[in-house]
């Protein structure tokens, strides 16, 4: 099966290959101190975070109709290819390059990975090679646009999605990541804490998902969930849960007590959130479902992400339970509304990330992590909580507005939505010429 020819993407890839001849990224010279245990843990964590993207593919793929499973899963897998190339060329520079106004990095700082191999250790990760830090951060950049795909599953053209994810990375992910995680970033300067990506990853993806659902409007079968394989959802949840320990505990950037604390809070919050989801349903006379347990786990993982290395283990219980109940209520609101967020990305990741960010401002304490300069609201101080509220509002407004812009730009360049006929036959056949 053939489709309309499109030579531009291939030409761009050839240009990148030619650039590699002129910018070979030779190792920088200099002596650096490393810790072998920290390197081993971060290599492991990097692999753990990467496996979350295939896990997400199964998680989403099991939720959609059988005729859209391959397309939905491929939307996650393609991120591992597209974002990896962008990251090496200029993406890493946009996030961690020399700061321009605290909003974005200079794309020339590490262009074509120049100065990364053998580069000076990153201040926040002083015991591992700079290249390992860069590759670990790449895995976060990969999964973030993949999270959005659940909002427009079963109704977006694949080629348009690829362009959209490129624009999302450049204009939403990179600025938020730079502002939050770069020492000179705008949000970092305000005192906003985000241990492993509650704002950078989950809020950015969740809010963009809401904008995408509103922009693309309803699918032909809005409100009708006909999951292809619940077993895929369970398998995907297992991969996500497993990989999330690298996501959160790895963000300690070393084999340390802080990593153990983050692992503990992650385990506790996710378990509590899973129980809260099905127990809350049971209290209202509903059956406990496998889907409910799986979504509850993910919501708990999302909510603890910004707080994992800043809060105590008992407080992580509260974060998981509160986030799960609030997300469950938002799912019910979304179901009754005309917002066709197909796989409830906004209630799970957007709302879960927001709850986690706010509760980080409530429960963070310097006794867990010395990076916390002002304790949270629970301990009687207001500075951190105020910074998080302001940061949340600013991040949501920025992301929502920018998402509509890039959706419109993408739609003008290449139509976003499949035709009703393509939607009816299914995206596996209409977009890829394949089927289960």
PDB file of N, CA and C in Angstrom, residues 2 25 35 39 41 46 65 117 123 125 128 159-160 193 221 223 249 282 297 351-352 354 376 394 397 399 418:
ATOM      1  N   UNK A   2       0.640   2.168  -0.927  1.00  0.00           N
ATOM      2  CA  UNK A   2       1.433   3.383  -1.050  1.00  0.00           C
ATOM      3  C   UNK A   2       0.595   4.595  -0.664  1.00  0.00           C
ATOM      4  N   UNK A  25      31.742  15.909  17.058  1.00  0.00           N
ATOM      5  CA  UNK A  25      31.548  15.748  18.499  1.00  0.00           C
ATOM      6  C   UNK A  25      32.663  14.990  19.175  1.00  0.00           C
ATOM      7  N   UNK A  35      32.301   8.337  40.250  1.00  0.00           N
ATOM      8  CA  UNK A  35      32.044   7.283  41.226  1.00  0.00           C
ATOM      9  C   UNK A  35      31.451   6.088  40.478  1.00  0.00           C
ATOM     10  N   UNK A  39      27.805   5.633  38.564  1.00  0.00           N
ATOM     11  CA  UNK A  39      27.718   5.399  37.119  1.00  0.00           C
ATOM     12  C   UNK A  39      26.876   4.152  36.836  1.00  0.00           C
ATOM     13  N   UNK A  41      24.538   2.777  38.685  1.00  0.00           N
ATOM     14  CA  UNK A  41      23.132   3.022  38.978  1.00  0.00           C
ATOM     15  C   UNK A  41      22.485   3.888  37.895  1.00  0.00           C
ATOM     16  N   UNK A  46      18.907   4.809  33.380  1.00  0.00           N
ATOM     17  CA  UNK A  46      18.662   5.264  32.008  1.00  0.00           C
ATOM     18  C   UNK A  46      17.910   4.198  31.224  1.00  0.00           C
ATOM     19  N   UNK A  65      -9.392   0.518  20.442  1.00  0.00           N
ATOM     20  CA  UNK A  65     -10.043  -0.539  19.675  1.00  0.00           C
ATOM     21  C   UNK A  65      -9.000  -1.354  18.920  1.00  0.00           C
ATOM     22  N   UNK A 117      30.599  14.484  25.242  1.00  0.00           N
ATOM     23  CA  UNK A 117      31.501  13.383  25.585  1.00  0.00           C
ATOM     24  C   UNK A 117      32.770  13.990  26.202  1.00  0.00           C
ATOM     25  N   UNK A 123      26.638  20.175  37.400  1.00  0.00           N
ATOM     26  CA  UNK A 123      26.654  20.469  38.846  1.00  0.00           C
ATOM     27  C   UNK A 123      25.713  19.605  39.672  1.00  0.00           C
ATOM     28  N   UNK A 125      24.883  16.579  38.995  1.00  0.00           N
ATOM     29  CA  UNK A 125      25.270  15.167  38.876  1.00  0.00           C
ATOM     30  C   UNK A 125      26.788  15.085  38.795  1.00  0.00           C
ATOM     31  N   UNK A 128      29.036  11.501  37.851  1.00  0.00           N
ATOM     32  CA  UNK A 128      28.834  10.674  36.659  1.00  0.00           C
ATOM     33  C   UNK A 128      29.281  11.456  35.427  1.00  0.00           C
ATOM     34  N   UNK A 159       1.774  11.074  10.119  1.00  0.00           N
ATOM     35  CA  UNK A 159       2.777  12.042   9.676  1.00  0.00           C
ATOM     36  C   UNK A 159       2.590  13.386  10.364  1.00  0.00           C
ATOM     37  N   UNK A 160       1.355  13.779  10.591  1.00  0.00           N
ATOM     38  CA  UNK A 160       1.082  15.036  11.298  1.00  0.00           C
ATOM     39  C   UNK A 160       1.522  14.939  12.746  1.00  0.00           C
ATOM     40  N   UNK A 193      10.386  23.338  43.031  1.00  0.00           N
ATOM     41  CA  UNK A 193      11.053  22.043  43.113  1.00  0.00           C
ATOM     42  C   UNK A 193      10.322  21.026  42.232  1.00  0.00           C
ATOM     43  N   UNK A 221     -16.666   7.789  17.918  1.00  0.00           N
ATOM     44  CA  UNK A 221     -17.241   6.944  18.979  1.00  0.00           C
ATOM     45  C   UNK A 221     -16.926   7.526  20.343  1.00  0.00           C
ATOM     46  N   UNK A 223     -16.833   8.629  24.001  1.00  0.00           N
ATOM     47  CA  UNK A 223     -17.499   8.094  25.186  1.00  0.00           C
ATOM     48  C   UNK A 223     -17.589   6.585  25.199  1.00  0.00           C
ATOM     49  N   UNK A 249      13.942   7.359  41.399  1.00  0.00           N
ATOM     50  CA  UNK A 249      15.153   7.112  42.182  1.00  0.00           C
ATOM     51  C   UNK A 249      16.402   7.496  41.399  1.00  0.00           C
ATOM     52  N   UNK A 282     -15.536   1.259  45.115  1.00  0.00           N
ATOM     53  CA  UNK A 282     -16.324   0.312  45.898  1.00  0.00           C
ATOM     54  C   UNK A 282     -17.253   1.029  46.864  1.00  0.00           C
ATOM     55  N   UNK A 297      -2.487   3.130  39.766  1.00  0.00           N
ATOM     56  CA  UNK A 297      -1.030   3.022  39.912  1.00  0.00           C
ATOM     57  C   UNK A 297      -0.332   4.163  39.199  1.00  0.00           C
ATOM     58  N   UNK A 351      -3.765  16.390  35.825  1.00  0.00           N
ATOM     59  CA  UNK A 351      -4.264  16.609  37.186  1.00  0.00           C
ATOM     60  C   UNK A 351      -3.341  15.960  38.207  1.00  0.00           C
ATOM     61  N   UNK A 352      -2.872  14.741  37.912  1.00  0.00           N
ATOM     62  CA  UNK A 352      -1.951  14.079  38.830  1.00  0.00           C
ATOM     63  C   UNK A 352      -0.683  14.886  39.047  1.00  0.00           C
ATOM     64  N   UNK A 354      -0.391  18.169  38.668  1.00  0.00           N
ATOM     65  CA  UNK A 354      -0.731  19.386  39.408  1.00  0.00           C
ATOM     66  C   UNK A 354      -0.864  19.106  40.905  1.00  0.00           C
ATOM     67  N   UNK A 376       7.925  22.977  53.414  1.00  0.00           N
ATOM     68  CA  UNK A 376       6.585  23.114  52.877  1.00  0.00           C
ATOM     69  C   UNK A 376       5.580  23.652  53.879  1.00  0.00           C
ATOM     70  N   UNK A 394       1.488  29.585  36.036  1.00  0.00           N
ATOM     71  CA  UNK A 394       2.260  30.044  34.888  1.00  0.00           C
ATOM     72  C   UNK A 394       2.531  28.930  33.890  1.00  0.00           C
ATOM     73  N   UNK A 397      -0.785  27.996  31.968  1.00  0.00           N
ATOM     74  CA  UNK A 397      -1.153  29.005  30.968  1.00  0.00           C
ATOM     75  C   UNK A 397      -0.220  28.938  29.765  1.00  0.00           C
ATOM     76  N   UNK A 399       1.688  26.402  28.721  1.00  0.00           N
ATOM     77  CA  UNK A 399       1.542  25.156  27.976  1.00  0.00           C
ATOM     78  C   UNK A 399       0.260  25.127  27.165  1.00  0.00           C
ATOM     79  N   UNK A 418      -7.545  12.489  10.740  1.00  0.00           N
ATOM     80  CA  UNK A 418      -7.878  11.584   9.645  1.00  0.00           C
ATOM     81  C   UNK A 418      -9.305  11.857   9.182  1.00  0.00           C
TER      82      UNK A 418
END
